[in-house]
Coordinates of C-alpha atoms in Angstrom, one line a residue:
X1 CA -1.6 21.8 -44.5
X2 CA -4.5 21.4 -42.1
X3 CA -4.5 17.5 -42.5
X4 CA -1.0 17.7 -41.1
X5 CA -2.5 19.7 -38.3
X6 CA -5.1 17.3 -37.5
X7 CA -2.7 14.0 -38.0
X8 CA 0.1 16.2 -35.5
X9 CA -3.0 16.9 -33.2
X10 CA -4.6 12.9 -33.8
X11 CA -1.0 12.1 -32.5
X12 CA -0.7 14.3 -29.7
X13 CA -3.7 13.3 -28.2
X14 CA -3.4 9.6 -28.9
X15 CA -0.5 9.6 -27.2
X16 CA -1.8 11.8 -23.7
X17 CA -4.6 8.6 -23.7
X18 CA -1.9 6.3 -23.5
X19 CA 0.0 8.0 -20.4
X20 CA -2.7 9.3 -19.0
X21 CA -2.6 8.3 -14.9
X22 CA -5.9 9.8 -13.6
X23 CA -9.5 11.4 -14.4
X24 CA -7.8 14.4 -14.2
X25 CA -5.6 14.6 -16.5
X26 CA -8.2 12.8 -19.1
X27 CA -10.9 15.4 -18.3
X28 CA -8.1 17.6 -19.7
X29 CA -7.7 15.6 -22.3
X30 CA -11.5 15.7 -23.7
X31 CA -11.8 19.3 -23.1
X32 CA -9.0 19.3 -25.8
X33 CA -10.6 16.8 -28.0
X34 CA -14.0 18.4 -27.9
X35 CA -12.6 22.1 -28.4
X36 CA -10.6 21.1 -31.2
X37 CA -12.0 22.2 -34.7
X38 CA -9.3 20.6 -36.7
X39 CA -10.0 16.9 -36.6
X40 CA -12.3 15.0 -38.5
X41 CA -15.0 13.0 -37.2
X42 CA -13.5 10.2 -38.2
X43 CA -10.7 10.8 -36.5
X44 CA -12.7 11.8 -33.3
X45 CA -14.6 9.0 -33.1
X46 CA -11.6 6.7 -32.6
X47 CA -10.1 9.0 -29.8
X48 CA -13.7 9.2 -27.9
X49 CA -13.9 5.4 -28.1
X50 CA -10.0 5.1 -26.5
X51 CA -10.8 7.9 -23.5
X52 CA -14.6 6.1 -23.5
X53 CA -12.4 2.6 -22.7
X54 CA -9.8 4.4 -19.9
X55 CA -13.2 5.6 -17.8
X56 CA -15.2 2.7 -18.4
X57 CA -12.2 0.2 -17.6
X58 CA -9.3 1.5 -15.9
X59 CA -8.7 1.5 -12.2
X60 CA -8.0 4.6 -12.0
X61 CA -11.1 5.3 -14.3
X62 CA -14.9 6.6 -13.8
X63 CA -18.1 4.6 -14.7
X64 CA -20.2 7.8 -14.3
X65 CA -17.7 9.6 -16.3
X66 CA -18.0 7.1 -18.9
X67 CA -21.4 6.5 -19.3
X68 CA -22.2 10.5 -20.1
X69 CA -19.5 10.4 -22.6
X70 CA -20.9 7.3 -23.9
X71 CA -24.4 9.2 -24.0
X72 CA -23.2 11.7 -26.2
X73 CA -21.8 9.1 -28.9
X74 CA -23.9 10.2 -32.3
X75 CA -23.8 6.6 -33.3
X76 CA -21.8 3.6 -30.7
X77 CA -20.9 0.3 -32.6
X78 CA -20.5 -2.7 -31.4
X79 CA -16.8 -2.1 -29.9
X80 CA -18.2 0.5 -27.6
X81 CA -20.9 -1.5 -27.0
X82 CA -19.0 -4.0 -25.5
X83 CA -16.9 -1.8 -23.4
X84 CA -19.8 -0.2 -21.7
X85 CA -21.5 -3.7 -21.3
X86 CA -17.9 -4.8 -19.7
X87 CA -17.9 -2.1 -17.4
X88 CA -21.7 -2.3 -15.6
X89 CA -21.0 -6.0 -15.5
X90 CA -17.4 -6.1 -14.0
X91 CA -18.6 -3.2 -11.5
X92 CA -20.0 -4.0 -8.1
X93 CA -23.6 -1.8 -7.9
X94 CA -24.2 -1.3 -11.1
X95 CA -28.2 -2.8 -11.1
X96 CA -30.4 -0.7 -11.2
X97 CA -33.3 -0.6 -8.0
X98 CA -35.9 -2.6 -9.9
X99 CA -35.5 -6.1 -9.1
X100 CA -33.8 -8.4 -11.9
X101 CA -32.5 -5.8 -14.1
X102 CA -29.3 -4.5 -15.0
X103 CA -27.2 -1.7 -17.2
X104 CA -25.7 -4.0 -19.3
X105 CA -28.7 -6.3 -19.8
X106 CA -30.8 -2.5 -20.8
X107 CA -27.4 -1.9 -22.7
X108 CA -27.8 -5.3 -24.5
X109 CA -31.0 -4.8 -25.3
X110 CA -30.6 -0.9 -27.2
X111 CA -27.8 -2.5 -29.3
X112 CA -30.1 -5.6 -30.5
X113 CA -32.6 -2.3 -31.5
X114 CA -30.2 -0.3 -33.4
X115 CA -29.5 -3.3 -35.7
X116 CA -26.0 -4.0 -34.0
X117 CA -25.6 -7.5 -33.8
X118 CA -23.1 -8.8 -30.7
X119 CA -20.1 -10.8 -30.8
X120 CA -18.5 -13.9 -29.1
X121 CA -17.0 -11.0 -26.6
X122 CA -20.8 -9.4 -25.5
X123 CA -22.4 -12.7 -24.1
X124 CA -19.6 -13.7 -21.3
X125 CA -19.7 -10.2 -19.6
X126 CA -23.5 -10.0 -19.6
X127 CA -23.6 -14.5 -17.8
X128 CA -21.0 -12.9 -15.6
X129 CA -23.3 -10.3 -14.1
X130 CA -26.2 -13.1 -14.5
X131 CA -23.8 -15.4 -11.9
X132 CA -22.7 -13.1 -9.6
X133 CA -26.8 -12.0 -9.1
X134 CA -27.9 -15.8 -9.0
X135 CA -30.7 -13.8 -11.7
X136 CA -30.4 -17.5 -13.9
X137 CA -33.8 -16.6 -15.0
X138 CA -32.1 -13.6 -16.8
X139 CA -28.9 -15.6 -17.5
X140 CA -31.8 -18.0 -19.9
X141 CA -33.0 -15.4 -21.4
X142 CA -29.4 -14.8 -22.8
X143 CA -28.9 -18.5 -23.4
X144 CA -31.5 -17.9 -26.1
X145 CA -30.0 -15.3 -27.3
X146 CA -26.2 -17.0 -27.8
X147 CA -28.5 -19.4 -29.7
X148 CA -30.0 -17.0 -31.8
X149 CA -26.9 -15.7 -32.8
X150 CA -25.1 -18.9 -33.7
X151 CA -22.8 -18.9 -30.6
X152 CA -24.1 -22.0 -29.0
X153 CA -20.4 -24.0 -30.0
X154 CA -18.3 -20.9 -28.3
X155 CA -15.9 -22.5 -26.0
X156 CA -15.6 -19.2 -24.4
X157 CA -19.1 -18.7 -24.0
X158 CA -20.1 -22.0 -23.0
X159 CA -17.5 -21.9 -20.0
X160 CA -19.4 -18.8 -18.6
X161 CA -22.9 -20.3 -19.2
X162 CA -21.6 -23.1 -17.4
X163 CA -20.5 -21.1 -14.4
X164 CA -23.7 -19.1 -14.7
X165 CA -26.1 -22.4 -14.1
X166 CA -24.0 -23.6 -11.3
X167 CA -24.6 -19.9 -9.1
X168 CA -27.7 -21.8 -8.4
X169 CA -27.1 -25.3 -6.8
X170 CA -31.0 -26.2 -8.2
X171 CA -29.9 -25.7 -11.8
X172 CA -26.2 -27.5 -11.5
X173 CA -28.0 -30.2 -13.8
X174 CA -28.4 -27.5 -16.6
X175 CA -24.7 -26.8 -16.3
X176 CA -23.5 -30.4 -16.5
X177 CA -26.3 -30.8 -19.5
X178 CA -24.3 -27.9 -21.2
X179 CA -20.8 -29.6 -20.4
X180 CA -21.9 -32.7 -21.9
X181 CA -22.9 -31.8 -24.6
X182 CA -19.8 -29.6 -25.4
X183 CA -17.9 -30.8 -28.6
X184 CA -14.5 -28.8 -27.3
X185 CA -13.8 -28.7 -23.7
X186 CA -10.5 -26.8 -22.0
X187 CA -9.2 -26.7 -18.4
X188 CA -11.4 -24.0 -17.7
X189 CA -14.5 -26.1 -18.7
X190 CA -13.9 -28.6 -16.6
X191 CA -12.6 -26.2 -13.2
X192 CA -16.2 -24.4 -13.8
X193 CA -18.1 -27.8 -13.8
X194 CA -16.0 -28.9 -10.8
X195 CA -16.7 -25.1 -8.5
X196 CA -20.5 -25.8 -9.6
X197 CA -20.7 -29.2 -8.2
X198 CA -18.7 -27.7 -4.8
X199 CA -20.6 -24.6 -4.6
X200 CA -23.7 -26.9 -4.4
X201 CA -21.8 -29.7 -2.2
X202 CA -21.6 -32.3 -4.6
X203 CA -18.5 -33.3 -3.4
X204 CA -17.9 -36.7 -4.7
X205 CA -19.2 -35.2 -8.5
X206 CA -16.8 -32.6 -8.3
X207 CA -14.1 -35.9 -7.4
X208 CA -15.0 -37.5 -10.3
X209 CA -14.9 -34.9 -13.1
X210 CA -11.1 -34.2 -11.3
X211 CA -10.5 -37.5 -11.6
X212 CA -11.5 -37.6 -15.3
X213 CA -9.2 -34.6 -16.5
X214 CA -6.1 -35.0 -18.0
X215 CA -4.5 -32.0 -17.1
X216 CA -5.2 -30.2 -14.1
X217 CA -3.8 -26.7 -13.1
X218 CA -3.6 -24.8 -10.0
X219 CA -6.9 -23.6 -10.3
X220 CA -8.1 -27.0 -10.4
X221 CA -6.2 -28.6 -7.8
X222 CA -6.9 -25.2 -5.2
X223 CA -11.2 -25.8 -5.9
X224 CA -11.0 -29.2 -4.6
X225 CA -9.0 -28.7 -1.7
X226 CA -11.2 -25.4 -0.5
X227 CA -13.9 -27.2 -1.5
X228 CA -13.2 -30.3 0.6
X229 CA -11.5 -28.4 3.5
X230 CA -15.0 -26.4 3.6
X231 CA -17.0 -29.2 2.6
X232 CA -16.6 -31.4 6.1
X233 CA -13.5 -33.5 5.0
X234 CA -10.5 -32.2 5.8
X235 CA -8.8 -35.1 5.6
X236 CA -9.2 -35.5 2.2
X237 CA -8.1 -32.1 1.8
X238 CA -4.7 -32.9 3.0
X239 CA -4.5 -36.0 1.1
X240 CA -5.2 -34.2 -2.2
X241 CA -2.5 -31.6 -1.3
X242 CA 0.0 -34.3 -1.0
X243 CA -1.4 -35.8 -4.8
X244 CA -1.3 -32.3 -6.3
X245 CA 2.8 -32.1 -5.1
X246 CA 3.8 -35.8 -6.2
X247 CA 1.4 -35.7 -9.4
X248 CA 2.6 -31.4 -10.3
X249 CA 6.0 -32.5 -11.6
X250 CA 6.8 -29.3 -10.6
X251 CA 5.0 -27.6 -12.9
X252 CA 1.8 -27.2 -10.8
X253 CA 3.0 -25.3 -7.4
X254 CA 1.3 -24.5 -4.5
X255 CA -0.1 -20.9 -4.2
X256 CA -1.4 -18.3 -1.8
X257 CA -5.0 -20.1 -1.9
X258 CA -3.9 -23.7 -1.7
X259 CA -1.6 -22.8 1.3
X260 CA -4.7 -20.7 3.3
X261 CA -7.0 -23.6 2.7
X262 CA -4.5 -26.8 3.6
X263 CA -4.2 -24.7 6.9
X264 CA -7.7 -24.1 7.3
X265 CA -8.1 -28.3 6.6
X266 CA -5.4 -28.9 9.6
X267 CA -7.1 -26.5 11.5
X268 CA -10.3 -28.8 11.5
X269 CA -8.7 -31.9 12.5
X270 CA -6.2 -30.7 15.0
X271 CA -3.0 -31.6 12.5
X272 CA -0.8 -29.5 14.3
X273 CA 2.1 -31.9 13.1
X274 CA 1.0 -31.3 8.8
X275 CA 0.6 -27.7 10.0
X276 CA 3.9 -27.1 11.0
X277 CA 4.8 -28.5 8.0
X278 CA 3.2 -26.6 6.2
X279 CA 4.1 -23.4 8.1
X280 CA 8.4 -24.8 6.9
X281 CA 7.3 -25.0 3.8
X282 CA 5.5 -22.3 3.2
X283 CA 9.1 -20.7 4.8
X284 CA 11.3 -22.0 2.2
X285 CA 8.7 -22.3 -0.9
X286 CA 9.1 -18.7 -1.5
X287 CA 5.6 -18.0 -1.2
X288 CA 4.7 -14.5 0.1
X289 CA 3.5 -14.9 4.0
X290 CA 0.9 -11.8 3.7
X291 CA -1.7 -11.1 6.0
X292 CA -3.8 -13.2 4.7
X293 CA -1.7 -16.4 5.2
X294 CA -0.6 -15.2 8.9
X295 CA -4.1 -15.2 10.1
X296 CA -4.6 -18.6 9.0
X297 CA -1.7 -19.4 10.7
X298 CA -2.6 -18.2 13.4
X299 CA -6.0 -20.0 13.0
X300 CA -4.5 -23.0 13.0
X301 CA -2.1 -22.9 15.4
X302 CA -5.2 -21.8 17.7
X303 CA -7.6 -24.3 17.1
X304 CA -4.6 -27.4 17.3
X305 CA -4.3 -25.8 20.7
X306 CA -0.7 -24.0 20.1
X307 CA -2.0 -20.8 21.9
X308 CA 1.8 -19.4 22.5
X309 CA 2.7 -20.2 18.9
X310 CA -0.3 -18.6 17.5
X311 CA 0.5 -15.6 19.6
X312 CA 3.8 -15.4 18.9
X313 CA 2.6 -15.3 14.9
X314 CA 0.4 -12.7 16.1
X315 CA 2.9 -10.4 17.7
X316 CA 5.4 -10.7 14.8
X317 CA 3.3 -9.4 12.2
X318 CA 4.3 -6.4 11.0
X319 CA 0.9 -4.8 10.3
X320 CA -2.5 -6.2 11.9
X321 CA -5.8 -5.8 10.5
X322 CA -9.4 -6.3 12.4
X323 CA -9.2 -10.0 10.4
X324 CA -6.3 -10.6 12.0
X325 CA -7.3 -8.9 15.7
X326 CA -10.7 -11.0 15.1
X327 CA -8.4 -14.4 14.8
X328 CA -6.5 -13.8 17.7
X329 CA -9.6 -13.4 20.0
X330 CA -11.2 -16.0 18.3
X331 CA -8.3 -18.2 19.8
X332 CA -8.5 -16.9 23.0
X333 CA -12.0 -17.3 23.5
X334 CA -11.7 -20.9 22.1
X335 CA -9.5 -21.8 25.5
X336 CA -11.0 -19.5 27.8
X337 CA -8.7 -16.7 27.5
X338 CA -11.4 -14.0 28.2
X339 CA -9.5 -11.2 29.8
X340 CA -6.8 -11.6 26.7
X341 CA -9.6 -11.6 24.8
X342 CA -11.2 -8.3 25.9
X343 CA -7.8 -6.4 25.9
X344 CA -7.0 -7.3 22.9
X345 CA -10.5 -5.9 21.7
X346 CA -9.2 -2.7 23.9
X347 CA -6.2 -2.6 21.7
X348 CA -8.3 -2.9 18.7
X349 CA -10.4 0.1 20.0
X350 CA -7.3 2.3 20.6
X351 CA -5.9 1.6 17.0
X352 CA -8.7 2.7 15.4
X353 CA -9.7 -0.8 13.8
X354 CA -13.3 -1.3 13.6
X355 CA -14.3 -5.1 14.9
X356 CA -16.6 -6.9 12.3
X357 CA -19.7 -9.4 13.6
X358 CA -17.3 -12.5 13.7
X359 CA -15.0 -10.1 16.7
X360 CA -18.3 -10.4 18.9
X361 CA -19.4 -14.4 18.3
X362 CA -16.1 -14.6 19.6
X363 CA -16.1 -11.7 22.5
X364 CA -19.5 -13.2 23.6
X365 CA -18.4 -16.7 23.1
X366 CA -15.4 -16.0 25.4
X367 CA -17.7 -14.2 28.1
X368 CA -20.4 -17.5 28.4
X369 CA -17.8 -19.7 28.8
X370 CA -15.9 -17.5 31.5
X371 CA -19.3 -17.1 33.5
X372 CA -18.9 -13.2 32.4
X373 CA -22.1 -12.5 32.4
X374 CA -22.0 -8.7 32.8
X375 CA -18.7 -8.4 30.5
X376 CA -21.1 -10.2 27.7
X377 CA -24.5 -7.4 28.4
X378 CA -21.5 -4.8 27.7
X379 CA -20.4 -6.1 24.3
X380 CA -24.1 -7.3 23.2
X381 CA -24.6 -3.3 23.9
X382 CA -21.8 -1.8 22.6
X383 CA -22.1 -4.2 19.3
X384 CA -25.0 -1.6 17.9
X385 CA -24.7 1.2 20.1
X386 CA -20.9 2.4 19.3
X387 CA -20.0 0.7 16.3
X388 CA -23.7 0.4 14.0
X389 CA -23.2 -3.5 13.7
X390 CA -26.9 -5.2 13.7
X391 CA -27.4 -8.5 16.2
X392 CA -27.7 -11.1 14.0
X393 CA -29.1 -14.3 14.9
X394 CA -25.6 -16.1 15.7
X395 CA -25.3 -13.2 18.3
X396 CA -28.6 -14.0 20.0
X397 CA -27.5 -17.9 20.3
X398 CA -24.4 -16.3 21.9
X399 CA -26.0 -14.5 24.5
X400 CA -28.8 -17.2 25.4
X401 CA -26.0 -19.6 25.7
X402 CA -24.1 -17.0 28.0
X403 CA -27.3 -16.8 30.5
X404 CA -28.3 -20.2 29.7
X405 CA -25.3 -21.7 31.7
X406 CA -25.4 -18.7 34.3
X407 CA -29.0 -20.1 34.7
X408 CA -30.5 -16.7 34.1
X409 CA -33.2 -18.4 32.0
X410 CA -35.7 -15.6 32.6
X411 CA -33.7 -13.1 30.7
X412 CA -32.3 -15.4 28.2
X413 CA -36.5 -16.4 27.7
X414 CA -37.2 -12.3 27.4
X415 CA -34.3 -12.0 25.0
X416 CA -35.7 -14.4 23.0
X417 CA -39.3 -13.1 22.9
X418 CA -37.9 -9.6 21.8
X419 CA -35.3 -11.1 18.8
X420 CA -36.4 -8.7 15.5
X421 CA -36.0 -12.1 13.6
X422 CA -37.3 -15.7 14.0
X423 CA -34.9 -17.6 16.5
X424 CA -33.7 -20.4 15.0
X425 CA -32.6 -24.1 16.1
X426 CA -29.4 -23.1 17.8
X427 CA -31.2 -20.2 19.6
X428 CA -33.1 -22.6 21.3
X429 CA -30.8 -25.1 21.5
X430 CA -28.2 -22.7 23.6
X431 CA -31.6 -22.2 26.0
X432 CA -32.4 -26.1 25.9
X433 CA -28.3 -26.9 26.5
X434 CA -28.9 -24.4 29.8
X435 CA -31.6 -26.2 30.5
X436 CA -29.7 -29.5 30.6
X437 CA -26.7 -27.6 32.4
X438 CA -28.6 -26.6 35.4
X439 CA -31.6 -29.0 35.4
X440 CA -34.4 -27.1 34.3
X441 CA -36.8 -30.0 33.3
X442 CA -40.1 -28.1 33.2
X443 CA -38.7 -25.3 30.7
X444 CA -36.5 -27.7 28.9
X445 CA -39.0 -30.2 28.4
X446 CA -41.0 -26.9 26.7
X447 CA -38.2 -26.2 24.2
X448 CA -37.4 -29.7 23.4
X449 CA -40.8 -30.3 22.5
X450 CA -41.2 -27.0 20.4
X451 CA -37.7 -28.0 19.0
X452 CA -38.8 -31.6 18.1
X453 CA -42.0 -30.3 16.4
X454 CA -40.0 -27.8 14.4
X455 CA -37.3 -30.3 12.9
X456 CA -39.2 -33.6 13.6
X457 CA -36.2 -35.9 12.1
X458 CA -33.7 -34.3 14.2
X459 CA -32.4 -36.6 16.5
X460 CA -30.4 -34.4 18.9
X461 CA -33.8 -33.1 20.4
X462 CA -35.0 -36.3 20.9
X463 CA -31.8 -37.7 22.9
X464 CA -31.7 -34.3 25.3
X465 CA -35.4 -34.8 26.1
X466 CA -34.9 -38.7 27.0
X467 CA -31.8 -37.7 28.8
X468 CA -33.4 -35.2 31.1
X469 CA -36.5 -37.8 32.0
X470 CA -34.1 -40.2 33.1
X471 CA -31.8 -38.2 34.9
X472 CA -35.0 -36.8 37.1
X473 CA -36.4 -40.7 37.0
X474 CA -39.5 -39.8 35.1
X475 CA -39.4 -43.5 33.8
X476 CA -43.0 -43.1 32.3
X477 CA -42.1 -40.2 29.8
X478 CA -38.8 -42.0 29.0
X479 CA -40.8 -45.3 27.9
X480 CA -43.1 -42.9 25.7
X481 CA -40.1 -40.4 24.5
X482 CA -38.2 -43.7 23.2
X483 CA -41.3 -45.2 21.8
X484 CA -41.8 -41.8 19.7
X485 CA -38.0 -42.1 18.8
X486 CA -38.3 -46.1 17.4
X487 CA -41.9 -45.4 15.9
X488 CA -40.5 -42.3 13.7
X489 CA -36.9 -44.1 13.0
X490 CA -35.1 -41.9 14.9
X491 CA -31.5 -43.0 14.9
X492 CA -28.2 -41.3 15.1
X493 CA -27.6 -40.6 11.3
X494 CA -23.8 -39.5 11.8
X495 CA -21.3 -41.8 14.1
X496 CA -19.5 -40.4 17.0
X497 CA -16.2 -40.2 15.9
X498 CA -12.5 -38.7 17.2
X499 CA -9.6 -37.7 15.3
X500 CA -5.4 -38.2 16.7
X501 CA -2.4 -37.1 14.7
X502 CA 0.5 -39.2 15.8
X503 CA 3.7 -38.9 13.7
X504 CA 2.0 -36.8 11.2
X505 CA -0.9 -39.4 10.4
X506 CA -4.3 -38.6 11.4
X507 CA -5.9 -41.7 12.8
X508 CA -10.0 -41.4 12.9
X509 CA -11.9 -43.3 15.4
X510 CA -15.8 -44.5 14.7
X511 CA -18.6 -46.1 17.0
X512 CA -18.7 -48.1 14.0
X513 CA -15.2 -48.7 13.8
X514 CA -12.1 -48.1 11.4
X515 CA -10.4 -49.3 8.8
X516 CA -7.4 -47.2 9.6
X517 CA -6.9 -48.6 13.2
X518 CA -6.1 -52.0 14.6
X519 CA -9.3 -51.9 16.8
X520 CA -8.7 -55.6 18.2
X521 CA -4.9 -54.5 19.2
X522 CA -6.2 -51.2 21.2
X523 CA -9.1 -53.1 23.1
X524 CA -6.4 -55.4 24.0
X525 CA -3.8 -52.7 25.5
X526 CA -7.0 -51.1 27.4
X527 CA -8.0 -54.4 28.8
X528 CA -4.3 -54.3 30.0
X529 CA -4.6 -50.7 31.3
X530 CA -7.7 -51.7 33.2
X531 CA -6.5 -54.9 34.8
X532 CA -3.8 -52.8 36.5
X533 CA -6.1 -50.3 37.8

């Protein structure tokens, strides 16, 4: 008679865990379970571990919650273990304030003393926390261990230890040492070798091991665009978004990611022809347009110089975010819309949406190059005052190149001198650019000289400095500056270069020419052009 109490009870209970919608209702729950003198310990254990996974894992869970129910467990094994481990390392905040230690690493460690040995399931969650800390030291330290244990073949594990090495671009070597020498290798092998070498800017690497794959899914095909979009060529980005529909078969289709990154890629080379065509397809490729997508629409459409269209895009979104306010003003500042700029800031305000440090690069960008000097003090002020965001150093650069080019170079020199951090190279590039602007030799010559001993090899500093000399015809300090620049090898590393879309194909143009472009045949039609001037 009372094991059929108990089992009806075990039931009952069992089956509350499984519906149970909040901490609520599972607080209830455990008051039940702990009240009960019926059930066997047995018994209890197994409904403690089930409630011990809702806290520690659900959404709608608690971590606190479950790490004092976890507390009172007489003896954990190795499945609650894991759960808890899970938990700290899938949670944001869960280190503890002494530098290079976490809750599941101290977890780890208590289970190893009480004789519990882990399982191919322990290791990933604990590299996981190890990557998203860059704490590889750590994430070694647990490389030994996985070797201990006799895990060093797990696929499984080897994929995270993988993405664990490449968090830090200085160790992507150990990460392709550990691919190579992997007897089994899936899709997810190779797509965590591939983000390594991108996080760290190996570009061409990351190319190659794509190249090498035999079967590549979206997760694949969405790193190397994003990577190469991000990465400086945006061309390529586009022309791997074209391989990845012809070479899909249909089975690998563009998602959400690929479609935010091809428009970011178009954004860079002014492809307003691929991105309206990406904006049709996007229309009839059933893809949700979410907020996401229609700020990079509007991004695009912005920087290809379609201010009305991105606008429009704008305007027709049914709900706006501060990402989606901060796009918008970004465009408008990018053309000189300041006034559009600051009431749609004022709109911001008067919907309660808090601006972000990315609203005022673009507020202050739009005030230096409107000559609104005043407008920019305002934002500068209002910035830290009203809404607790910090000046970072992009924000200085800002305002010196605001007062630079008003040529208020005292003020932009004491804003400089009172900066709570170092002022880097673009600081003092926005003062040396004023400098330029308004012909400020004696100061520029200063900061050009300070900027040349702080980055030695960088050429730009050396070019404004000559440029100044001879536009004020001091011939003897331009025969020394270009005597410095030939006896350090100072050359222009990078070509100047221009991008055109015509029909849909992006045509670059080099100082050192192209093999996309029929140079001879375009010398020849401006020779024309300039015989019938």
């Amino acid at each position: 008679m009372l094991e059929l109490r108990w089992q009806s009870f075990t039931t009952a209970i069992s089956r509350l865990i499984d519906e149970c919608k909040n901490m609520r209702e599972l607080k209830q729950i455990h008051a039940q379970l702990t009240k009960s003198p019926y059930i066997p310990s047995h018994a209890a254990h197994s409904l403690i571990t089930r409630l011990l996974s809702f806290c520690a894992l659900s959404p709608s869970g608690s971590l606190s919650y479950a790490a004092s129910v976890f507390r009172c467990m007489r003896s954990p094994n190795l499945y609650t273990y894991n759960i808890m481990i899970r938990a700290y390392s899938s949670k944001m905040g869960a280190r503890n304030s002494e530098k290079g230690s976490c809750r599941s690493l101290g977890l780890y460690k208590r289970m190893v003393v009480d004789g519990i040995s882990p399982d191919r399931l322990t290791f990933p969650f604990l590299l996981k926390e190890c990557a998203r800390w860059v704490d590889t030291d750590t994430g070694q330290a647990i490389h030994g261990q996985v070797l201990k244990f006799g895990f060093g073949r797990d696929i499984y594990i080897n994929n995270s230890m993988i993405s664990m090495y490449s968090a830090r671009c200085s160790l992507s070597h150990c990460a392709r040492k550990l691919f190579d020498e992997m007897l089994d290798k899936d899709v997810v092998s190779w797509n965590s070798m591939i983000m390594g070498y991108l996080r760290s800017g190996n570009l061409d690497a990351a190319l190659d091991l794509c190249r090498r794959m035999e079967q590549r899914n979206i997760v694949t095909w969405n790193s190397i665009i994003t990577g190469f979009a991000q990465g400086g060529r945006p061309k390529e980005a586009l022309q791997f978004f074209h391989e990845m529909q012809s070479a899909g078969g249909g089975v690998v289709r563009p998602d959400k990611i690929t479609i935010a990154s091809i428009l970011s890629a178009c954004a860079s080379l002014g492809a307003l022809d691929h991105g309206k065509w990406v904006h049709t397809y996007l229309s009839r490729s059933g893809i949700e347009c979410d907020m996401v997508i229609r700020t990079a629409l509007i991004e695009m459409y912005g920087k290809c110089g379609a201010v009305d269209r991105a606008l429009e895009i704008f305007r027709e979104m049914p709900s706006k975010d501060s990402l989606a306010c901060t796009a918008m003003i970004s465009v408008f500042a990018l053309h000189g819309f300041c006034e559009e700029a600051s009431r749609l800031f004022e709109e911001m305000e008067k919907l309660g949406m808090k601006p972000n440090h990315v609203t005022f690069v673009a507020l202050l960008s739009a005030c230096a190059h409107s000559g609104l000097v005043q407008e920019g003090r305002w934002y500068f002020d209002v910035m830290n005052r009203v809404y607790s965001i910090e000046p970072q150093v992009y924000h200085y650069a800002c305002m010196v190149d605001m007062l630079g080019r008003a040529g208020l170079f005292e003020e932009a020199q004491r804003l400089i001198e009172n900066m709570p951090m170092e002022p880097d190279v673009f600081v003092w590039g926005a003062l040396l650019a004023g400098c330029q602007m308004h012909g400020n030799v004696e100061l520029g010559e200063r900061v050009a000289k300070y900027l040349i001993d702080l980055d030695p090899l960088n050429h730009v500093f050396y070019v404004s400095l000559r440029d100044m000399y001879a536009k004020t015809g001091r011939l003897k300090d331009l025969k020394v500056i270009k005597s410095l620049m030939k006896g350090r090898q100072i050359r222009k590393e990078v070509p100047g270069h221009s991008m055109i879309e015509i029909d849909g194909i992006v045509y670059e143009f080099s100082v050192r020419g192209s093999s996309e472009v029929r140079i001879e045949e375009l010398l020849f039609v401006l020779s024309c052009l300039g015989d019938q001037c």
